[in-house]
mmCIF file of C-alpha atoms and ligand atoms in Angstrom:
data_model
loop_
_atom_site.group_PDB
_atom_site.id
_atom_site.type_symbol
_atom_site.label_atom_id
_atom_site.label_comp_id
_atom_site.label_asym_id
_atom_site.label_seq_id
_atom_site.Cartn_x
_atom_site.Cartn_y
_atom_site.Cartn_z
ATOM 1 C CA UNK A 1 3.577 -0.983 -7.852
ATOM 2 C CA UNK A 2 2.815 1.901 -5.200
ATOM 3 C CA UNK A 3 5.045 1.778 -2.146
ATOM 4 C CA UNK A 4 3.142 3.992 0.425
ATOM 5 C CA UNK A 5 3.674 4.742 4.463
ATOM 6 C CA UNK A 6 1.119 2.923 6.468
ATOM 7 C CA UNK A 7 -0.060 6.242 8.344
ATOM 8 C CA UNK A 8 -3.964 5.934 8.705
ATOM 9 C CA UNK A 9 -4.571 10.020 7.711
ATOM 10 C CA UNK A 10 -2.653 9.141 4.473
ATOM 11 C CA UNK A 11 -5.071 5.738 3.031
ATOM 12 C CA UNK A 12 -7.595 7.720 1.592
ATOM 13 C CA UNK A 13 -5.561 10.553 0.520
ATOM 14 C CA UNK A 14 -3.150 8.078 -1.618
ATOM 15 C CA UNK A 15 -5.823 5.904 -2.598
ATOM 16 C CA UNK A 16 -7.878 9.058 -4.177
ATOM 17 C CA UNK A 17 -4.085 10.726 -6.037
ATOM 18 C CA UNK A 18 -4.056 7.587 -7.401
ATOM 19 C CA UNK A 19 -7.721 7.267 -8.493
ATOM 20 C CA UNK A 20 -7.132 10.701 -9.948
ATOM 21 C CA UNK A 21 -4.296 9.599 -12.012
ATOM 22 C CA UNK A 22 -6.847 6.450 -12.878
ATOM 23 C CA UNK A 23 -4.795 3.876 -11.999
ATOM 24 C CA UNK A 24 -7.147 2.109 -9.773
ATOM 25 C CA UNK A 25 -6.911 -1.473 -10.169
ATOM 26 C CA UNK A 26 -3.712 -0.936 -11.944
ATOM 27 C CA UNK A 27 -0.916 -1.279 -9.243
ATOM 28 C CA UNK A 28 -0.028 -3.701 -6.432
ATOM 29 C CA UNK A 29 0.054 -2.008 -3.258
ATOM 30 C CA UNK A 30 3.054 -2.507 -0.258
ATOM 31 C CA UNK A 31 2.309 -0.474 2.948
ATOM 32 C CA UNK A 32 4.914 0.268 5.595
ATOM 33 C CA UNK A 33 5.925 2.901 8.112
ATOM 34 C CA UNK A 34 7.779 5.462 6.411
ATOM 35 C CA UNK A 35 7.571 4.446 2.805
ATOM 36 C CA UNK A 36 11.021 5.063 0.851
ATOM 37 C CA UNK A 37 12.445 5.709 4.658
ATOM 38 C CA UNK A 38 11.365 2.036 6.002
ATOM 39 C CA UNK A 39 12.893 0.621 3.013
ATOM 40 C CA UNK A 40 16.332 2.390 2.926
ATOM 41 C CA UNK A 41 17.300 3.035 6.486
ATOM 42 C CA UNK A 42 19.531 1.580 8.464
ATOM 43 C CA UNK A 43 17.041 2.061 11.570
ATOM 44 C CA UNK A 44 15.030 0.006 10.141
ATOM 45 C CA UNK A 45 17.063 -2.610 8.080
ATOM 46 C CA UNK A 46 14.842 -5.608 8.467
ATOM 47 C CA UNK A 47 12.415 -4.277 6.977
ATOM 48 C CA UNK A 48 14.497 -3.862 3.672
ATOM 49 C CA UNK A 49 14.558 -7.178 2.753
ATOM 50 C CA UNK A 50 10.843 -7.793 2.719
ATOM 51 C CA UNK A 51 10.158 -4.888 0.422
ATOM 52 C CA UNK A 52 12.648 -5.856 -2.013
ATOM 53 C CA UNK A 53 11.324 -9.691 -2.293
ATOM 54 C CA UNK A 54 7.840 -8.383 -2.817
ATOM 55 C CA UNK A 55 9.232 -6.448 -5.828
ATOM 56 C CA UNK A 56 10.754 -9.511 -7.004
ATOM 57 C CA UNK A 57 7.517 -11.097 -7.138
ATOM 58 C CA UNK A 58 5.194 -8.422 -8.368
ATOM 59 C CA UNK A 59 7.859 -7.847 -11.421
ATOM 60 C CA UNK A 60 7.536 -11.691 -11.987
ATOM 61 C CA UNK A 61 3.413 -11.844 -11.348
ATOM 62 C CA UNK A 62 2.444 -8.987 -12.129
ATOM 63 C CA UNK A 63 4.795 -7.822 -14.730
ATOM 64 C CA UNK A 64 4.996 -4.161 -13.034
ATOM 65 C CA UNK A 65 6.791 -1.318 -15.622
ATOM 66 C CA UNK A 66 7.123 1.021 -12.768
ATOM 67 C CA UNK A 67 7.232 1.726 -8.795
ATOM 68 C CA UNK A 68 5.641 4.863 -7.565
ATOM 69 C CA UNK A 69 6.921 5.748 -3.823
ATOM 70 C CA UNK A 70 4.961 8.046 -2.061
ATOM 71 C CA UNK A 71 6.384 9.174 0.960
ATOM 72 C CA UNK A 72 3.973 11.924 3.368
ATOM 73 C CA UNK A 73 4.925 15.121 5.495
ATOM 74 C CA UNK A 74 4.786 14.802 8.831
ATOM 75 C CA UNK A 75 5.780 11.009 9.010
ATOM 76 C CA UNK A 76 6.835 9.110 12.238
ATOM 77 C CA UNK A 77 8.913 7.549 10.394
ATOM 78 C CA UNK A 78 10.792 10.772 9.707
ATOM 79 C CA UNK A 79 10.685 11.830 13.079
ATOM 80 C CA UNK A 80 12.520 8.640 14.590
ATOM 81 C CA UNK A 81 15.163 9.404 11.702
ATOM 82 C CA UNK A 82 15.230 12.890 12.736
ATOM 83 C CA UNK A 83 15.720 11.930 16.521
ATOM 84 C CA UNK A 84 16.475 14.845 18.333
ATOM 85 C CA UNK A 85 17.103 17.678 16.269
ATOM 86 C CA UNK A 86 14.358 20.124 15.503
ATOM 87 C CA UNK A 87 11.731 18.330 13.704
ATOM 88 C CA UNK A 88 10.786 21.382 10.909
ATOM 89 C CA UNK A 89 10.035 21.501 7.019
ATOM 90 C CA UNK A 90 13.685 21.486 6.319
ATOM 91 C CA UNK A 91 14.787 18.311 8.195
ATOM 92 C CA UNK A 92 11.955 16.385 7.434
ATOM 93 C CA UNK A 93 12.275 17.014 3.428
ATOM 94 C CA UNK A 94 16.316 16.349 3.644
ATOM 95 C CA UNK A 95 14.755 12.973 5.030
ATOM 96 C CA UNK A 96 12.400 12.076 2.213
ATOM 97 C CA UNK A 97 14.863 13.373 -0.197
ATOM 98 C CA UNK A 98 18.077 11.215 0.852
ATOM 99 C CA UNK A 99 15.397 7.966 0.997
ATOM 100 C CA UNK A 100 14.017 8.885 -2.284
ATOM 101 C CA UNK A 101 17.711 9.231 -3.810
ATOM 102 C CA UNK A 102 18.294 5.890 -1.955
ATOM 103 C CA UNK A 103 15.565 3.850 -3.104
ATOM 104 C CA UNK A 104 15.910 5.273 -6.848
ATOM 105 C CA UNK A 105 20.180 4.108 -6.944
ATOM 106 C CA UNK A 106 19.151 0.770 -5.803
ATOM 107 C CA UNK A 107 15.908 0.440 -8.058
ATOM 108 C CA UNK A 108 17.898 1.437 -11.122
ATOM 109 C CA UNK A 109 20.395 -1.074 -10.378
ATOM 110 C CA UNK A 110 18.155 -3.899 -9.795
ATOM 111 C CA UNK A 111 15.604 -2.906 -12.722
ATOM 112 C CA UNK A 112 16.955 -0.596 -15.357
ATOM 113 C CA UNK A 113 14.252 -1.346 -17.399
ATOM 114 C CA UNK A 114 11.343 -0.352 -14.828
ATOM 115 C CA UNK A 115 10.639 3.482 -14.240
ATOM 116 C CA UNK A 116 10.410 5.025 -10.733
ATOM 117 C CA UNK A 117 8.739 8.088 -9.683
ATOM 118 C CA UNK A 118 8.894 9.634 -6.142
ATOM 119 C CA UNK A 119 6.342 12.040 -4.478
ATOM 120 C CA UNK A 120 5.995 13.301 -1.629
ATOM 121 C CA UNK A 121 2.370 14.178 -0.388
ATOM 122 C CA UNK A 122 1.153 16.594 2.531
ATOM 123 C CA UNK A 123 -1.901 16.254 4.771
ATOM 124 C CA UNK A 124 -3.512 19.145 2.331
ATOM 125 C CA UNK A 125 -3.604 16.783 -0.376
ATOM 126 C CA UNK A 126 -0.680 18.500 -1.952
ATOM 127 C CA UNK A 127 1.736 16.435 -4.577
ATOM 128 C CA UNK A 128 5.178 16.999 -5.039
ATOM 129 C CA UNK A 129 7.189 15.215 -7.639
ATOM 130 C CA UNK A 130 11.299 14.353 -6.213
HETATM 131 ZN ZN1 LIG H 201 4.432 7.909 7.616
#
């Protein structure tokens, strides 16, 4: 399963990583704002449940071995977390990198057996592995 941020510049750039790393037609896809972040914080805490249903089912249906999060620079997401501090390279990555820590505590607990990978992509096309 890919969990992705719903960020219009960002479709085709995930959807051509992942075609890249030929898994199209290999991985169920859940789109939200702010990807890892829209999942794990508290700002946006109804959306939590949702997420974690869907995995539910896609491990039952679908028999997933492993999430992929991919979380992008420059994210609105990031910037409502943010709020009113300087929004720079620094703060935004401490962002992605606390909801990637986050999302990988509570995925291990839930499925120890599964794998999880977190990257976090840039509007260059860029790929870094957390
Ligand atoms: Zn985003």
């Amino acid at each position: 399963m890919v969990l992705s941020c719903m960020d219009p510049r960002f479709q085709p750039i995930v959807y051509n990583y992942l075609k890249k790393r030929k898994l199209n037609g290999k991985y169920s896809a859940f789109t939200l704002a702010g990807s890892a972040i829209g999942v794990t914080a508290i700002r946006f805490k109804k959306w939590h449940k949702s997420f974690w249903d869907n995995i539910d089912v896609s491990v039952k249906l679908h028999k997933i071995r492993k999430l992929i999060v991919i979380n992008h620079y420059d994210c609105g997401a990031a910037k409502m977390i943010n709020g009113k501090k300087k929004f720079n390279k620094i703060n935004e990555t401490k962002i992605h990198s606390k909801s990637f820590i986050m999302i990988k505590n509570k995925f291990k607990k839930k499925y120890p057996s599964l794998d999880i990978e977190t990257i976090l992509i840039s509007l260059n096309k860029k790929a870094e592995k957390f």
